[in-house]
Amino acid sequence: MTSILDEYKLDKRVFERCICNCLTQEQMLKIFQKTREEMNSWCEEEYGIPNFSSVYELVKIMAIEKFTDVAFQLGERGNPSALNLISNMLLNSG
């Protein structure tokens, strides 16, 4: 019988999906059953950046940028939910 744990083998797709789903770094270490040092090594092998925290933040920033881009595209088409989201983002930014 398969387990939900089988879905969380450490690869780029699952790693990035976890970040996009707002998992914390600590949650990701638990899911992938890795130490921070092991995750640092994996990030260096996969991304060329030997720091899990840095890769995590970069992927998170890029995911937010992609999400925002899609929301703006939907807003340009008149999607009311996207327009509301964009309005809230602009009103709550800096």
PDB file of N, CA, C and O in Angstrom, residues 34-73:
ATOM      1  N   LYS A  34      15.524  15.651   6.132  1.00  0.00           N
ATOM      2  CA  LYS A  34      16.884  16.133   5.904  1.00  0.00           C
ATOM      3  C   LYS A  34      17.291  17.077   7.021  1.00  0.00           C
ATOM      4  O   LYS A  34      16.459  17.778   7.600  1.00  0.00           O
ATOM      5  N   THR A  35      18.583  17.116   7.279  1.00  0.00           N
ATOM      6  CA  THR A  35      19.120  18.143   8.164  1.00  0.00           C
ATOM      7  C   THR A  35      19.331  19.401   7.320  1.00  0.00           C
ATOM      8  O   THR A  35      19.330  19.339   6.074  1.00  0.00           O
ATOM      9  N   ARG A  36      19.535  20.516   7.975  1.00  0.00           N
ATOM     10  CA  ARG A  36      19.794  21.761   7.244  1.00  0.00           C
ATOM     11  C   ARG A  36      21.077  21.623   6.407  1.00  0.00           C
ATOM     12  O   ARG A  36      21.132  22.086   5.272  1.00  0.00           O
ATOM     13  N   GLU A  37      22.078  20.954   6.956  1.00  0.00           N
ATOM     14  CA  GLU A  37      23.328  20.751   6.225  1.00  0.00           C
ATOM     15  C   GLU A  37      23.110  19.898   4.969  1.00  0.00           C
ATOM     16  O   GLU A  37      23.661  20.190   3.907  1.00  0.00           O
ATOM     17  N   GLU A  38      22.302  18.836   5.108  1.00  0.00           N
ATOM     18  CA  GLU A  38      21.988  18.000   3.943  1.00  0.00           C
ATOM     19  C   GLU A  38      21.211  18.800   2.898  1.00  0.00           C
ATOM     20  O   GLU A  38      21.458  18.663   1.690  1.00  0.00           O
ATOM     21  N   MET A  39      20.302  19.646   3.356  1.00  0.00           N
ATOM     22  CA  MET A  39      19.520  20.455   2.415  1.00  0.00           C
ATOM     23  C   MET A  39      20.409  21.502   1.746  1.00  0.00           C
ATOM     24  O   MET A  39      20.244  21.786   0.558  1.00  0.00           O
ATOM     25  N   ASN A  40      21.372  22.047   2.496  1.00  0.00           N
ATOM     26  CA  ASN A  40      22.335  22.976   1.891  1.00  0.00           C
ATOM     27  C   ASN A  40      23.097  22.295   0.752  1.00  0.00           C
ATOM     28  O   ASN A  40      23.260  22.874  -0.326  1.00  0.00           O
ATOM     29  N   SER A  41      23.539  21.070   0.983  1.00  0.00           N
ATOM     30  CA  SER A  41      24.278  20.308  -0.039  1.00  0.00           C
ATOM     31  C   SER A  41      23.393  20.032  -1.247  1.00  0.00           C
ATOM     32  O   SER A  41      23.828  20.168  -2.399  1.00  0.00           O
ATOM     33  N   TRP A  42      22.148  19.642  -0.999  1.00  0.00           N
ATOM     34  CA  TRP A  42      21.226  19.356  -2.093  1.00  0.00           C
ATOM     35  C   TRP A  42      20.989  20.617  -2.928  1.00  0.00           C
ATOM     36  O   TRP A  42      20.989  20.560  -4.157  1.00  0.00           O
ATOM     37  N   CYS A  43      20.808  21.746  -2.263  1.00  0.00           N
ATOM     38  CA  CYS A  43      20.577  23.010  -2.974  1.00  0.00           C
ATOM     39  C   CYS A  43      21.785  23.381  -3.828  1.00  0.00           C
ATOM     40  O   CYS A  43      21.627  23.881  -4.946  1.00  0.00           O
ATOM     41  N   GLU A  44      22.976  23.109  -3.322  1.00  0.00           N
ATOM     42  CA  GLU A  44      24.176  23.394  -4.114  1.00  0.00           C
ATOM     43  C   GLU A  44      24.219  22.508  -5.359  1.00  0.00           C
ATOM     44  O   GLU A  44      24.522  22.983  -6.459  1.00  0.00           O
ATOM     45  N   GLU A  45      23.884  21.232  -5.201  1.00  0.00           N
ATOM     46  CA  GLU A  45      23.880  20.302  -6.337  1.00  0.00           C
ATOM     47  C   GLU A  45      22.824  20.690  -7.372  1.00  0.00           C
ATOM     48  O   GLU A  45      23.076  20.651  -8.576  1.00  0.00           O
ATOM     49  N   GLU A  46      21.634  21.048  -6.915  1.00  0.00           N
ATOM     50  CA  GLU A  46      20.505  21.295  -7.819  1.00  0.00           C
ATOM     51  C   GLU A  46      20.436  22.725  -8.354  1.00  0.00           C
ATOM     52  O   GLU A  46      19.990  22.948  -9.479  1.00  0.00           O
ATOM     53  N   TYR A  47      20.828  23.702  -7.551  1.00  0.00           N
ATOM     54  CA  TYR A  47      20.665  25.105  -7.931  1.00  0.00           C
ATOM     55  C   TYR A  47      21.989  25.865  -8.031  1.00  0.00           C
ATOM     56  O   TYR A  47      22.004  27.020  -8.451  1.00  0.00           O
ATOM     57  N   GLY A  48      23.073  25.243  -7.583  1.00  0.00           N
ATOM     58  CA  GLY A  48      24.358  25.918  -7.593  1.00  0.00           C
ATOM     59  C   GLY A  48      24.498  26.952  -6.484  1.00  0.00           C
ATOM     60  O   GLY A  48      25.402  27.779  -6.506  1.00  0.00           O
ATOM     61  N   ILE A  49      23.596  26.906  -5.510  1.00  0.00           N
ATOM     62  CA  ILE A  49      23.618  27.820  -4.363  1.00  0.00           C
ATOM     63  C   ILE A  49      23.671  26.955  -3.105  1.00  0.00           C
ATOM     64  O   ILE A  49      22.718  26.240  -2.814  1.00  0.00           O
ATOM     65  N   PRO A  50      24.766  27.043  -2.344  1.00  0.00           N
ATOM     66  CA  PRO A  50      24.947  26.139  -1.211  1.00  0.00           C
ATOM     67  C   PRO A  50      24.247  26.587   0.069  1.00  0.00           C
ATOM     68  O   PRO A  50      24.782  26.451   1.160  1.00  0.00           O
ATOM     69  N   ASN A  51      23.045  27.109  -0.069  1.00  0.00           N
ATOM     70  CA  ASN A  51      22.350  27.620   1.107  1.00  0.00           C
ATOM     71  C   ASN A  51      20.843  27.431   0.939  1.00  0.00           C
ATOM     72  O   ASN A  51      20.230  28.095   0.102  1.00  0.00           O
ATOM     73  N   PHE A  52      20.277  26.531   1.727  1.00  0.00           N
ATOM     74  CA  PHE A  52      18.843  26.235   1.662  1.00  0.00           C
ATOM     75  C   PHE A  52      18.001  27.486   1.861  1.00  0.00           C
ATOM     76  O   PHE A  52      17.054  27.745   1.106  1.00  0.00           O
ATOM     77  N   SER A  53      18.338  28.305   2.858  1.00  0.00           N
ATOM     78  CA  SER A  53      17.546  29.510   3.132  1.00  0.00           C
ATOM     79  C   SER A  53      17.526  30.452   1.944  1.00  0.00           C
ATOM     80  O   SER A  53      16.479  31.026   1.611  1.00  0.00           O
ATOM     81  N   SER A  54      18.656  30.615   1.278  1.00  0.00           N
ATOM     82  CA  SER A  54      18.721  31.502   0.105  1.00  0.00           C
ATOM     83  C   SER A  54      17.885  30.968  -1.047  1.00  0.00           C
ATOM     84  O   SER A  54      17.141  31.719  -1.689  1.00  0.00           O
ATOM     85  N   VAL A  55      18.004  29.667  -1.314  1.00  0.00           N
ATOM     86  CA  VAL A  55      17.213  29.068  -2.396  1.00  0.00           C
ATOM     87  C   VAL A  55      15.729  29.168  -2.073  1.00  0.00           C
ATOM     88  O   VAL A  55      14.918  29.522  -2.929  1.00  0.00           O
ATOM     89  N   TYR A  56      15.370  28.885  -0.836  1.00  0.00           N
ATOM     90  CA  TYR A  56      13.977  28.971  -0.388  1.00  0.00           C
ATOM     91  C   TYR A  56      13.424  30.370  -0.670  1.00  0.00           C
ATOM     92  O   TYR A  56      12.350  30.517  -1.257  1.00  0.00           O
ATOM     93  N   GLU A  57      14.158  31.397  -0.263  1.00  0.00           N
ATOM     94  CA  GLU A  57      13.691  32.772  -0.462  1.00  0.00           C
ATOM     95  C   GLU A  57      13.606  33.137  -1.934  1.00  0.00           C
ATOM     96  O   GLU A  57      12.652  33.794  -2.363  1.00  0.00           O
ATOM     97  N   LEU A  58      14.579  32.720  -2.731  1.00  0.00           N
ATOM     98  CA  LEU A  58      14.546  33.007  -4.167  1.00  0.00           C
ATOM     99  C   LEU A  58      13.341  32.357  -4.846  1.00  0.00           C
ATOM    100  O   LEU A  58      12.640  32.999  -5.636  1.00  0.00           O
ATOM    101  N   VAL A  59      13.113  31.093  -4.546  1.00  0.00           N
ATOM    102  CA  VAL A  59      11.971  30.386  -5.148  1.00  0.00           C
ATOM    103  C   VAL A  59      10.659  31.044  -4.704  1.00  0.00           C
ATOM    104  O   VAL A  59       9.747  31.235  -5.503  1.00  0.00           O
ATOM    105  N   LYS A  60      10.589  31.424  -3.435  1.00  0.00           N
ATOM    106  CA  LYS A  60       9.385  32.067  -2.917  1.00  0.00           C
ATOM    107  C   LYS A  60       9.119  33.393  -3.642  1.00  0.00           C
ATOM    108  O   LYS A  60       7.991  33.672  -4.067  1.00  0.00           O
ATOM    109  N   ILE A  61      10.161  34.202  -3.810  1.00  0.00           N
ATOM    110  CA  ILE A  61      10.019  35.482  -4.510  1.00  0.00           C
ATOM    111  C   ILE A  61       9.562  35.257  -5.946  1.00  0.00           C
ATOM    112  O   ILE A  61       8.667  35.956  -6.445  1.00  0.00           O
ATOM    113  N   MET A  62      10.160  34.296  -6.613  1.00  0.00           N
ATOM    114  CA  MET A  62       9.798  34.016  -8.009  1.00  0.00           C
ATOM    115  C   MET A  62       8.379  33.477  -8.118  1.00  0.00           C
ATOM    116  O   MET A  62       7.654  33.805  -9.063  1.00  0.00           O
ATOM    117  N   ALA A  63       7.952  32.678  -7.160  1.00  0.00           N
ATOM    118  CA  ALA A  63       6.584  32.156  -7.160  1.00  0.00           C
ATOM    119  C   ALA A  63       5.580  33.295  -6.972  1.00  0.00           C
ATOM    120  O   ALA A  63       4.543  33.340  -7.646  1.00  0.00           O
ATOM    121  N   ILE A  64       5.890  34.210  -6.077  1.00  0.00           N
ATOM    122  CA  ILE A  64       5.006  35.367  -5.856  1.00  0.00           C
ATOM    123  C   ILE A  64       4.928  36.203  -7.122  1.00  0.00           C
ATOM    124  O   ILE A  64       3.851  36.665  -7.517  1.00  0.00           O
ATOM    125  N   GLU A  65       6.064  36.400  -7.789  1.00  0.00           N
ATOM    126  CA  GLU A  65       6.091  37.180  -9.027  1.00  0.00           C
ATOM    127  C   GLU A  65       5.234  36.519 -10.096  1.00  0.00           C
ATOM    128  O   GLU A  65       4.460  37.183 -10.782  1.00  0.00           O
ATOM    129  N   LYS A  66       5.334  35.198 -10.228  1.00  0.00           N
ATOM    130  CA  LYS A  66       4.519  34.487 -11.219  1.00  0.00           C
ATOM    131  C   LYS A  66       3.034  34.592 -10.878  1.00  0.00           C
ATOM    132  O   LYS A  66       2.198  34.811 -11.743  1.00  0.00           O
ATOM    133  N   PHE A  67       2.706  34.426  -9.604  1.00  0.00           N
ATOM    134  CA  PHE A  67       1.326  34.537  -9.158  1.00  0.00           C
ATOM    135  C   PHE A  67       0.774  35.926  -9.466  1.00  0.00           C
ATOM    136  O   PHE A  67      -0.331  36.071  -9.992  1.00  0.00           O
ATOM    137  N   THR A  68       1.564  36.941  -9.163  1.00  0.00           N
ATOM    138  CA  THR A  68       1.137  38.317  -9.412  1.00  0.00           C
ATOM    139  C   THR A  68       0.940  38.562 -10.902  1.00  0.00           C
ATOM    140  O   THR A  68      -0.035  39.205 -11.313  1.00  0.00           O
ATOM    141  N   ASP A  69       1.841  38.037 -11.721  1.00  0.00           N
ATOM    142  CA  ASP A  69       1.730  38.195 -13.169  1.00  0.00           C
ATOM    143  C   ASP A  69       0.427  37.580 -13.686  1.00  0.00           C
ATOM    144  O   ASP A  69      -0.285  38.188 -14.479  1.00  0.00           O
ATOM    145  N   VAL A  70       0.111  36.386 -13.218  1.00  0.00           N
ATOM    146  CA  VAL A  70      -1.136  35.722 -13.631  1.00  0.00           C
ATOM    147  C   VAL A  70      -2.344  36.527 -13.160  1.00  0.00           C
ATOM    148  O   VAL A  70      -3.303  36.715 -13.914  1.00  0.00           O
ATOM    149  N   ALA A  71      -2.296  37.025 -11.928  1.00  0.00           N
ATOM    150  CA  ALA A  71      -3.408  37.830 -11.407  1.00  0.00           C
ATOM    151  C   ALA A  71      -3.616  39.078 -12.257  1.00  0.00           C
ATOM    152  O   ALA A  71      -4.755  39.446 -12.582  1.00  0.00           O
ATOM    153  N   PHE A  72      -2.536  39.735 -12.650  1.00  0.00           N
ATOM    154  CA  PHE A  72      -2.655  40.926 -13.500  1.00  0.00           C
ATOM    155  C   PHE A  72      -3.224  40.572 -14.870  1.00  0.00           C
ATOM    156  O   PHE A  72      -4.052  41.305 -15.417  1.00  0.00           O
ATOM    157  N   GLN A  73      -2.803  39.440 -15.430  1.00  0.00           N
ATOM    158  CA  GLN A  73      -3.353  39.015 -16.723  1.00  0.00           C
ATOM    159  C   GLN A  73      -4.861  38.776 -16.613  1.00  0.00           C
ATOM    160  O   GLN A  73      -5.629  39.186 -17.494  1.00  0.00           O
TER     161      GLN A  73
END
